[in-house]
Short mmCIF file of N, CA and C in Angstrom, two decimals:
data_model
loop_
_atom_site.label_atom_id
_atom_site.label_comp_id
_atom_site.label_asym_id
_atom_site.label_seq_id
_atom_site.Cartn_x
_atom_site.Cartn_y
_atom_site.Cartn_z
N GLN A 1 42.24 153.17 46.73
CA GLN A 1 42.68 152.17 45.76
C GLN A 1 44.16 152.40 45.44
N VAL A 2 44.96 151.35 45.57
CA VAL A 2 46.38 151.44 45.26
C VAL A 2 46.59 151.06 43.81
N GLN A 3 47.33 151.87 43.10
CA GLN A 3 47.68 151.56 41.71
C GLN A 3 49.17 151.33 41.62
N LEU A 4 49.54 150.23 40.98
CA LEU A 4 50.94 149.85 40.84
C LEU A 4 51.26 149.72 39.36
N VAL A 5 52.32 150.40 38.93
CA VAL A 5 52.72 150.36 37.53
C VAL A 5 54.21 150.07 37.45
N GLU A 6 54.56 148.89 36.90
CA GLU A 6 55.96 148.49 36.79
C GLU A 6 56.56 148.98 35.48
N SER A 7 57.88 149.12 35.51
CA SER A 7 58.65 149.42 34.29
C SER A 7 60.08 148.95 34.50
N GLY A 8 60.83 148.89 33.42
CA GLY A 8 62.26 148.59 33.53
C GLY A 8 62.67 147.20 33.10
N GLY A 9 61.73 146.35 32.73
CA GLY A 9 62.10 145.03 32.27
C GLY A 9 62.76 145.09 30.91
N GLY A 10 63.26 143.93 30.47
CA GLY A 10 63.90 143.87 29.16
C GLY A 10 64.70 142.61 29.01
N SER A 11 65.55 142.59 27.99
CA SER A 11 66.39 141.44 27.70
C SER A 11 67.84 141.80 27.99
N VAL A 12 68.55 140.87 28.61
CA VAL A 12 69.94 141.11 28.98
C VAL A 12 70.68 139.78 28.94
N GLN A 13 71.98 139.84 28.75
CA GLN A 13 72.78 138.63 28.79
C GLN A 13 73.12 138.27 30.23
N ALA A 14 73.40 137.01 30.44
CA ALA A 14 73.79 136.54 31.77
C ALA A 14 74.97 137.36 32.29
N GLY A 15 74.88 137.71 33.57
CA GLY A 15 75.90 138.56 34.18
C GLY A 15 75.56 140.03 34.16
N GLY A 16 74.54 140.38 33.39
CA GLY A 16 74.15 141.78 33.28
C GLY A 16 73.26 142.23 34.41
N SER A 17 72.80 143.49 34.29
CA SER A 17 71.98 144.10 35.34
C SER A 17 70.75 144.77 34.74
N LEU A 18 69.71 144.84 35.55
CA LEU A 18 68.51 145.60 35.22
C LEU A 18 67.97 146.21 36.50
N ARG A 19 67.25 147.32 36.37
CA ARG A 19 66.57 147.89 37.52
C ARG A 19 65.09 148.04 37.19
N LEU A 20 64.27 147.41 37.99
CA LEU A 20 62.83 147.51 37.85
C LEU A 20 62.30 148.62 38.75
N SER A 21 61.27 149.30 38.27
CA SER A 21 60.63 150.35 39.05
C SER A 21 59.14 150.06 39.15
N CYS A 22 58.53 150.49 40.25
CA CYS A 22 57.09 150.33 40.45
C CYS A 22 56.55 151.62 41.05
N ALA A 23 55.78 152.33 40.28
CA ALA A 23 55.14 153.55 40.78
C ALA A 23 53.91 153.15 41.60
N ALA A 24 53.92 153.51 42.88
CA ALA A 24 52.86 153.08 43.81
C ALA A 24 52.16 154.31 44.34
N SER A 25 51.06 154.65 43.73
CA SER A 25 50.35 155.86 44.12
C SER A 25 49.75 155.73 45.50
N GLY A 26 50.16 156.61 46.43
CA GLY A 26 49.54 156.71 47.73
C GLY A 26 49.63 155.52 48.64
N TYR A 27 50.76 154.79 48.59
CA TYR A 27 50.88 153.61 49.45
C TYR A 27 52.25 153.56 50.09
N SER A 28 52.31 153.17 51.38
CA SER A 28 53.60 153.12 52.06
C SER A 28 53.74 151.92 52.97
N GLY A 29 52.91 150.91 52.86
CA GLY A 29 53.00 149.72 53.70
C GLY A 29 53.93 148.69 53.12
N CYS A 30 53.70 147.42 53.46
CA CYS A 30 54.52 146.33 52.94
C CYS A 30 54.39 146.25 51.43
N MET A 31 55.54 146.12 50.78
CA MET A 31 55.56 145.96 49.33
C MET A 31 56.55 144.86 48.97
N ALA A 32 56.39 144.32 47.78
CA ALA A 32 57.22 143.19 47.39
C ALA A 32 57.35 143.09 45.89
N TRP A 33 58.35 142.34 45.47
CA TRP A 33 58.49 141.90 44.09
C TRP A 33 58.31 140.38 44.07
N PHE A 34 57.48 139.93 43.15
CA PHE A 34 57.29 138.52 42.88
C PHE A 34 57.68 138.26 41.43
N ARG A 35 57.87 137.00 41.09
CA ARG A 35 58.13 136.65 39.70
C ARG A 35 57.46 135.32 39.38
N GLN A 36 57.16 135.15 38.10
CA GLN A 36 56.53 133.93 37.64
C GLN A 36 57.10 133.54 36.29
N ALA A 37 57.74 132.38 36.27
CA ALA A 37 58.28 131.83 35.03
C ALA A 37 57.22 130.95 34.39
N PRO A 38 57.30 130.74 33.07
CA PRO A 38 56.31 129.90 32.39
C PRO A 38 56.21 128.51 33.02
N GLY A 39 54.99 128.09 33.33
CA GLY A 39 54.77 126.77 33.89
C GLY A 39 55.08 126.64 35.37
N LYS A 40 55.44 127.76 36.00
CA LYS A 40 55.78 127.71 37.43
C LYS A 40 54.85 128.62 38.22
N GLU A 41 54.81 128.40 39.53
CA GLU A 41 54.00 129.25 40.40
C GLU A 41 54.70 130.59 40.64
N ARG A 42 53.88 131.59 40.95
CA ARG A 42 54.44 132.89 41.29
C ARG A 42 55.18 132.78 42.63
N GLU A 43 56.38 133.35 42.68
CA GLU A 43 57.19 133.23 43.89
C GLU A 43 57.70 134.59 44.34
N GLU A 44 57.86 134.71 45.67
CA GLU A 44 58.39 135.94 46.22
C GLU A 44 59.86 136.07 45.90
N VAL A 45 60.25 137.30 45.55
CA VAL A 45 61.65 137.62 45.28
C VAL A 45 62.23 138.43 46.44
N ALA A 46 61.52 139.50 46.82
CA ALA A 46 62.00 140.38 47.88
C ALA A 46 60.83 141.15 48.46
N VAL A 47 60.95 141.47 49.74
CA VAL A 47 59.89 142.19 50.46
C VAL A 47 60.53 143.33 51.25
N ILE A 48 59.80 144.44 51.38
CA ILE A 48 60.29 145.57 52.17
C ILE A 48 59.14 146.14 52.98
N ASN A 49 59.42 146.49 54.25
CA ASN A 49 58.35 147.05 55.07
C ASN A 49 58.45 148.56 55.15
N SER A 50 57.57 149.17 55.92
CA SER A 50 57.52 150.63 55.98
C SER A 50 58.81 151.24 56.52
N GLY A 51 59.52 150.47 57.35
CA GLY A 51 60.76 150.98 57.93
C GLY A 51 61.99 150.70 57.09
N GLY A 52 61.80 150.00 55.97
CA GLY A 52 62.92 149.71 55.10
C GLY A 52 63.59 148.37 55.34
N SER A 53 63.06 147.58 56.28
CA SER A 53 63.62 146.24 56.49
C SER A 53 63.24 145.34 55.34
N THR A 54 64.18 144.46 54.96
CA THR A 54 64.01 143.67 53.75
C THR A 54 64.17 142.17 54.01
N LEU A 55 63.55 141.40 53.13
CA LEU A 55 63.71 139.95 53.09
C LEU A 55 63.91 139.55 51.64
N TYR A 56 64.73 138.53 51.42
CA TYR A 56 65.01 138.07 50.07
C TYR A 56 64.85 136.56 49.96
N ALA A 57 64.44 136.12 48.80
CA ALA A 57 64.48 134.70 48.50
C ALA A 57 65.94 134.27 48.43
N ASP A 58 66.21 133.04 48.86
CA ASP A 58 67.60 132.55 48.86
C ASP A 58 68.23 132.63 47.47
N SER A 59 67.43 132.43 46.45
CA SER A 59 67.97 132.38 45.09
C SER A 59 68.48 133.73 44.59
N VAL A 60 68.12 134.83 45.25
CA VAL A 60 68.54 136.14 44.78
C VAL A 60 69.38 136.90 45.79
N LYS A 61 69.59 136.33 46.97
CA LYS A 61 70.39 137.01 48.00
C LYS A 61 71.78 137.33 47.47
N GLY A 62 72.22 138.56 47.74
CA GLY A 62 73.53 138.99 47.29
C GLY A 62 73.57 139.49 45.86
N ARG A 63 72.48 139.29 45.12
CA ARG A 63 72.44 139.75 43.72
C ARG A 63 71.37 140.82 43.50
N PHE A 64 70.27 140.72 44.20
CA PHE A 64 69.16 141.66 44.04
C PHE A 64 69.04 142.55 45.27
N THR A 65 68.59 143.78 45.05
CA THR A 65 68.35 144.71 46.15
C THR A 65 67.01 145.40 45.95
N ILE A 66 66.15 145.29 46.96
CA ILE A 66 64.86 145.99 46.94
C ILE A 66 65.01 147.28 47.73
N SER A 67 64.40 148.34 47.23
CA SER A 67 64.45 149.62 47.93
C SER A 67 63.23 150.43 47.53
N LYS A 68 63.01 151.52 48.25
CA LYS A 68 61.89 152.38 47.89
C LYS A 68 62.22 153.82 48.18
N ASP A 69 61.67 154.68 47.37
CA ASP A 69 61.80 156.12 47.54
C ASP A 69 60.44 156.62 48.00
N ASN A 70 60.32 156.91 49.29
CA ASN A 70 59.01 157.31 49.83
C ASN A 70 58.55 158.65 49.26
N ALA A 71 59.48 159.52 49.00
CA ALA A 71 59.10 160.83 48.46
C ALA A 71 58.49 160.70 47.07
N GLU A 72 59.00 159.73 46.31
CA GLU A 72 58.51 159.53 44.94
C GLU A 72 57.47 158.42 44.85
N ASN A 73 57.17 157.76 46.01
CA ASN A 73 56.22 156.63 46.01
C ASN A 73 56.61 155.59 44.97
N THR A 74 57.89 155.24 44.95
CA THR A 74 58.39 154.30 43.95
C THR A 74 59.17 153.18 44.61
N LEU A 75 58.88 151.96 44.19
CA LEU A 75 59.59 150.76 44.64
C LEU A 75 60.56 150.34 43.56
N TYR A 76 61.75 149.88 43.95
CA TYR A 76 62.77 149.47 42.99
C TYR A 76 63.23 148.04 43.26
N LEU A 77 63.73 147.41 42.22
CA LEU A 77 64.45 146.15 42.36
C LEU A 77 65.68 146.23 41.47
N GLN A 78 66.82 146.36 42.10
CA GLN A 78 68.10 146.35 41.37
C GLN A 78 68.54 144.90 41.25
N MET A 79 68.73 144.45 40.03
CA MET A 79 69.10 143.06 39.77
C MET A 79 70.46 143.01 39.10
N ASN A 80 71.43 142.43 39.79
CA ASN A 80 72.78 142.29 39.27
C ASN A 80 73.13 140.82 39.08
N SER A 81 74.17 140.56 38.34
CA SER A 81 74.64 139.18 38.10
C SER A 81 73.48 138.29 37.69
N LEU A 82 72.71 138.74 36.74
CA LEU A 82 71.52 138.01 36.33
C LEU A 82 71.87 136.66 35.71
N LEU A 83 71.01 135.69 35.96
CA LEU A 83 71.17 134.33 35.47
C LEU A 83 69.99 133.98 34.56
N PRO A 84 70.18 133.03 33.65
CA PRO A 84 69.04 132.62 32.80
C PRO A 84 67.83 132.20 33.62
N GLU A 85 68.06 131.61 34.78
CA GLU A 85 66.93 131.17 35.60
C GLU A 85 66.18 132.32 36.27
N ASP A 86 66.67 133.55 36.11
CA ASP A 86 65.93 134.72 36.59
C ASP A 86 64.87 135.16 35.57
N THR A 87 64.87 134.55 34.41
CA THR A 87 63.89 134.89 33.38
C THR A 87 62.48 134.62 33.88
N ALA A 88 61.64 135.65 33.85
CA ALA A 88 60.27 135.54 34.37
C ALA A 88 59.55 136.86 34.15
N MET A 89 58.23 136.83 34.40
CA MET A 89 57.47 138.05 34.51
C MET A 89 57.59 138.51 35.97
N TYR A 90 57.97 139.76 36.16
CA TYR A 90 58.15 140.29 37.51
C TYR A 90 56.98 141.21 37.85
N TYR A 91 56.44 141.01 39.06
CA TYR A 91 55.28 141.76 39.51
C TYR A 91 55.58 142.53 40.78
N CYS A 92 55.11 143.74 40.84
CA CYS A 92 55.12 144.55 42.04
C CYS A 92 53.82 144.27 42.81
N ALA A 93 53.90 144.20 44.14
CA ALA A 93 52.72 143.90 44.94
C ALA A 93 52.71 144.72 46.21
N ALA A 94 51.50 145.01 46.70
CA ALA A 94 51.33 145.78 47.94
C ALA A 94 50.35 145.05 48.85
N ASP A 95 50.63 145.06 50.15
CA ASP A 95 49.76 144.45 51.15
C ASP A 95 48.87 145.54 51.73
N PRO A 96 47.56 145.45 51.56
CA PRO A 96 46.67 146.53 52.01
C PRO A 96 46.50 146.62 53.53
N PHE A 97 47.05 145.62 54.27
CA PHE A 97 46.78 145.56 55.71
C PHE A 97 48.02 145.69 56.58
N ARG A 98 49.20 145.35 56.08
CA ARG A 98 50.40 145.32 56.92
C ARG A 98 51.39 146.40 56.51
N SER A 99 52.09 146.92 57.50
CA SER A 99 53.16 147.87 57.25
C SER A 99 54.50 147.41 57.80
N TRP A 100 54.49 146.50 58.79
CA TRP A 100 55.73 146.13 59.47
C TRP A 100 56.06 144.65 59.35
N SER A 101 55.18 143.77 59.76
CA SER A 101 55.42 142.34 59.67
C SER A 101 54.86 141.83 58.35
N CYS A 102 55.69 141.89 57.34
CA CYS A 102 55.20 141.63 55.99
C CYS A 102 55.10 140.14 55.71
N GLY A 103 54.13 139.76 54.92
CA GLY A 103 54.02 138.39 54.47
C GLY A 103 54.98 138.13 53.32
N THR A 104 55.04 136.86 52.92
CA THR A 104 55.96 136.50 51.85
C THR A 104 55.31 135.61 50.79
N VAL A 105 53.99 135.47 50.86
CA VAL A 105 53.31 134.63 49.88
C VAL A 105 52.29 135.46 49.11
N VAL A 106 51.88 134.92 47.97
CA VAL A 106 50.98 135.65 47.09
C VAL A 106 49.71 136.10 47.82
N ALA A 107 49.18 135.24 48.66
CA ALA A 107 47.91 135.53 49.33
C ALA A 107 47.98 136.71 50.29
N ASP A 108 49.18 137.11 50.69
CA ASP A 108 49.34 138.23 51.61
C ASP A 108 49.21 139.58 50.92
N PHE A 109 49.25 139.60 49.61
CA PHE A 109 49.29 140.86 48.88
C PHE A 109 48.03 141.02 48.03
N GLY A 110 47.31 142.11 48.28
CA GLY A 110 46.03 142.31 47.62
C GLY A 110 46.07 143.18 46.39
N TYR A 111 47.18 143.89 46.20
CA TYR A 111 47.30 144.76 45.03
C TYR A 111 48.49 144.31 44.19
N TRP A 112 48.27 144.30 42.88
CA TRP A 112 49.29 143.82 41.95
C TRP A 112 49.41 144.73 40.75
N GLY A 113 50.64 144.86 40.24
CA GLY A 113 50.84 145.54 38.98
C GLY A 113 50.60 144.58 37.83
N GLN A 114 50.78 145.09 36.62
CA GLN A 114 50.51 144.30 35.43
C GLN A 114 51.68 143.40 35.05
N GLY A 115 52.83 143.63 35.63
CA GLY A 115 54.01 142.81 35.36
C GLY A 115 54.91 143.41 34.30
N THR A 116 56.19 143.07 34.40
CA THR A 116 57.18 143.48 33.40
C THR A 116 58.09 142.28 33.15
N GLN A 117 58.36 142.01 31.87
CA GLN A 117 59.11 140.81 31.50
C GLN A 117 60.60 141.03 31.62
N VAL A 118 61.28 140.07 32.23
CA VAL A 118 62.74 140.04 32.29
C VAL A 118 63.21 138.75 31.62
N THR A 119 64.08 138.90 30.62
CA THR A 119 64.61 137.76 29.90
C THR A 119 66.12 137.80 29.95
N VAL A 120 66.73 136.72 30.45
CA VAL A 120 68.18 136.65 30.58
C VAL A 120 68.68 135.51 29.68
N SER A 121 69.52 135.85 28.75
CA SER A 121 70.05 134.85 27.82
C SER A 121 71.45 134.42 28.24
N SER A 122 71.76 133.18 27.92
CA SER A 122 73.07 132.63 28.32
C SER A 122 74.12 132.89 27.26
#
């Protein structure tokens, strides 16, 4: 059983930065960050595979960086130049079946954290 615990959310002004962390006990396959704003569907933000290759949503390219520390079993999302439209609940997710060719939709990920709120004010 994979357990995912997010931390690092909070409130910040536009242009600011936050770093999200996800403690992932005993897992090293495909992992991702998703987000869900009120009234909207959950959407992929960034994905990373076992080898460290990454994919990003167009809306966050150049501003967000996904990374992981395998020794610490921790996934990170560094968020810079934050915009009000980045406001959402952010979720860490793990794919129980893939390690290399990662999916990018909610249905591809079977394990989820509880979420951490990010609020960006203008």
